[in-house]
Amino acid sequence: MACRASDDPMEVGSRCAELMRELSQLPVHPTHDAFLEQYTTDIEVAAFWLHAIDGREPFASCQSVADLGAGNGLLGIGALLLGARHVYFAEVDPAAC
């Protein structure tokens, strides 16, 4: 799947919607511990962020991406879906891994 910046708003919306559909298939983060700063990232927000980042610096052109505090891996998996070659996931909560 390619989700690249475009001048056509309909195309951008369609690609973001496709990314949201893919990300919605992931399991939810199993814990919500404020001490560990575990907060759920909304799928629509994640798709918007990822699409905006990819439009400025395409994931396909990056050597690697790090998803720190990865939780369920939503952002890192999104980067992979958008063409990142390698994603490193870091998470301190073993229940989330």
mmCIF file of C-alpha atoms in Angstrom:
data_model
loop_
_atom_site.group_PDB
_atom_site.id
_atom_site.type_symbol
_atom_site.label_atom_id
_atom_site.label_comp_id
_atom_site.label_asym_id
_atom_site.label_seq_id
_atom_site.Cartn_x
_atom_site.Cartn_y
_atom_site.Cartn_z
ATOM 1 C CA MET A 1 0.000 0.000 0.000
ATOM 2 C CA ALA A 2 1.329 3.443 -0.854
ATOM 3 C CA CYS A 3 0.043 6.464 1.041
ATOM 4 C CA ARG A 4 1.842 9.447 -0.410
ATOM 5 C CA ALA A 5 1.106 13.147 -0.319
ATOM 6 C CA SER A 6 -1.054 14.327 -3.168
ATOM 7 C CA ASP A 7 -2.593 17.566 -4.359
ATOM 8 C CA ASP A 8 -5.914 15.759 -4.761
ATOM 9 C CA PRO A 9 -7.832 15.898 -1.428
ATOM 10 C CA MET A 10 -9.997 12.935 -2.450
ATOM 11 C CA GLU A 11 -6.911 10.814 -3.048
ATOM 12 C CA VAL A 12 -5.406 11.847 0.300
ATOM 13 C CA GLY A 13 -8.656 11.032 2.091
ATOM 14 C CA SER A 14 -8.893 7.665 0.372
ATOM 15 C CA ARG A 15 -5.328 6.719 1.287
ATOM 16 C CA CYS A 16 -5.792 7.800 4.903
ATOM 17 C CA ALA A 17 -9.028 5.812 5.067
ATOM 18 C CA GLU A 18 -7.187 2.757 3.729
ATOM 19 C CA LEU A 19 -4.482 3.191 6.366
ATOM 20 C CA MET A 20 -7.139 3.550 9.102
ATOM 21 C CA ARG A 21 -8.781 0.304 7.946
ATOM 22 C CA GLU A 22 -5.446 -1.524 8.135
ATOM 23 C CA LEU A 23 -4.569 -0.109 11.565
ATOM 24 C CA SER A 24 -8.023 -0.892 12.966
ATOM 25 C CA GLN A 25 -7.208 -4.606 12.591
ATOM 26 C CA LEU A 26 -4.506 -4.385 15.294
ATOM 27 C CA PRO A 27 -5.303 -5.570 18.805
ATOM 28 C CA VAL A 28 -5.875 -2.767 21.292
ATOM 29 C CA HIS A 29 -3.190 -1.893 23.824
ATOM 30 C CA PRO A 30 -3.770 -4.271 26.757
ATOM 31 C CA THR A 31 -2.983 -1.855 29.606
ATOM 32 C CA HIS A 32 -3.461 1.805 30.431
ATOM 33 C CA ASP A 33 -1.021 2.675 33.198
ATOM 34 C CA ALA A 34 -0.617 6.424 33.767
ATOM 35 C CA PHE A 35 2.630 5.776 35.672
ATOM 36 C CA LEU A 36 4.103 4.274 32.476
ATOM 37 C CA GLU A 37 2.474 7.061 30.451
ATOM 38 C CA GLN A 38 0.401 4.572 28.477
ATOM 39 C CA TYR A 39 -2.235 6.399 26.513
ATOM 40 C CA THR A 40 -4.192 5.062 23.588
ATOM 41 C CA THR A 41 -3.430 6.705 20.257
ATOM 42 C CA ASP A 42 -6.628 7.140 18.269
ATOM 43 C CA ILE A 43 -6.482 5.374 14.892
ATOM 44 C CA GLU A 44 -7.655 8.461 12.998
ATOM 45 C CA VAL A 45 -4.988 10.593 14.690
ATOM 46 C CA ALA A 46 -2.298 7.968 14.015
ATOM 47 C CA ALA A 47 -3.254 7.760 10.320
ATOM 48 C CA PHE A 48 -3.186 11.562 10.039
ATOM 49 C CA TRP A 49 0.238 11.807 11.733
ATOM 50 C CA LEU A 50 1.717 9.003 9.657
ATOM 51 C CA HIS A 51 0.348 10.382 6.413
ATOM 52 C CA ALA A 52 1.638 13.889 7.245
ATOM 53 C CA ILE A 53 5.103 12.574 8.142
ATOM 54 C CA ASP A 54 5.207 10.418 5.013
ATOM 55 C CA GLY A 55 4.305 13.455 2.921
ATOM 56 C CA ARG A 56 7.288 15.420 4.243
ATOM 57 C CA GLU A 57 9.844 12.625 4.379
ATOM 58 C CA PRO A 58 8.626 9.353 2.869
ATOM 59 C CA PHE A 59 9.124 6.344 5.104
ATOM 60 C CA ALA A 60 10.419 4.428 2.082
ATOM 61 C CA SER A 61 13.438 6.755 1.950
ATOM 62 C CA CYS A 62 14.354 6.224 5.631
ATOM 63 C CA GLN A 63 16.914 3.635 6.703
ATOM 64 C CA SER A 64 14.897 2.842 9.808
ATOM 65 C CA VAL A 65 12.140 4.109 12.081
ATOM 66 C CA ALA A 66 11.908 3.772 15.875
ATOM 67 C CA ASP A 67 8.568 3.392 17.639
ATOM 68 C CA LEU A 68 9.466 4.249 21.239
ATOM 69 C CA GLY A 69 6.883 3.346 23.848
ATOM 70 C CA ALA A 70 5.348 1.256 21.107
ATOM 71 C CA GLY A 71 2.441 -0.243 23.007
ATOM 72 C CA ASN A 72 0.575 -2.293 20.420
ATOM 73 C CA GLY A 73 2.891 -1.029 17.660
ATOM 74 C CA LEU A 74 0.296 1.150 15.959
ATOM 75 C CA LEU A 75 2.703 3.843 14.742
ATOM 76 C CA GLY A 76 5.524 1.477 13.807
ATOM 77 C CA ILE A 77 3.221 -0.853 11.902
ATOM 78 C CA GLY A 78 1.719 2.166 10.168
ATOM 79 C CA ALA A 79 5.225 3.219 9.106
ATOM 80 C CA LEU A 80 5.802 -0.277 7.712
ATOM 81 C CA LEU A 81 2.529 -0.095 5.789
ATOM 82 C CA LEU A 82 3.709 3.191 4.299
ATOM 83 C CA GLY A 83 6.989 1.728 3.083
ATOM 84 C CA ALA A 84 9.476 1.842 5.973
ATOM 85 C CA ARG A 85 12.128 -0.839 5.475
ATOM 86 C CA HIS A 86 12.907 -1.437 9.152
ATOM 87 C CA VAL A 87 11.060 -0.439 12.299
ATOM 88 C CA TYR A 88 12.439 -0.894 15.800
ATOM 89 C CA PHE A 89 9.836 -1.229 18.521
ATOM 90 C CA ALA A 90 10.682 -0.392 22.159
ATOM 91 C CA GLU A 91 8.254 -0.997 25.017
ATOM 92 C CA VAL A 92 8.918 -1.424 28.763
ATOM 93 C CA ASP A 93 5.597 -3.092 29.598
ATOM 94 C CA PRO A 94 5.841 -6.838 28.905
ATOM 95 C CA ALA A 95 2.020 -7.050 28.804
ATOM 96 C CA ALA A 96 2.027 -4.825 25.728
ATOM 97 C CA CYS A 97 4.618 -6.859 23.819
#
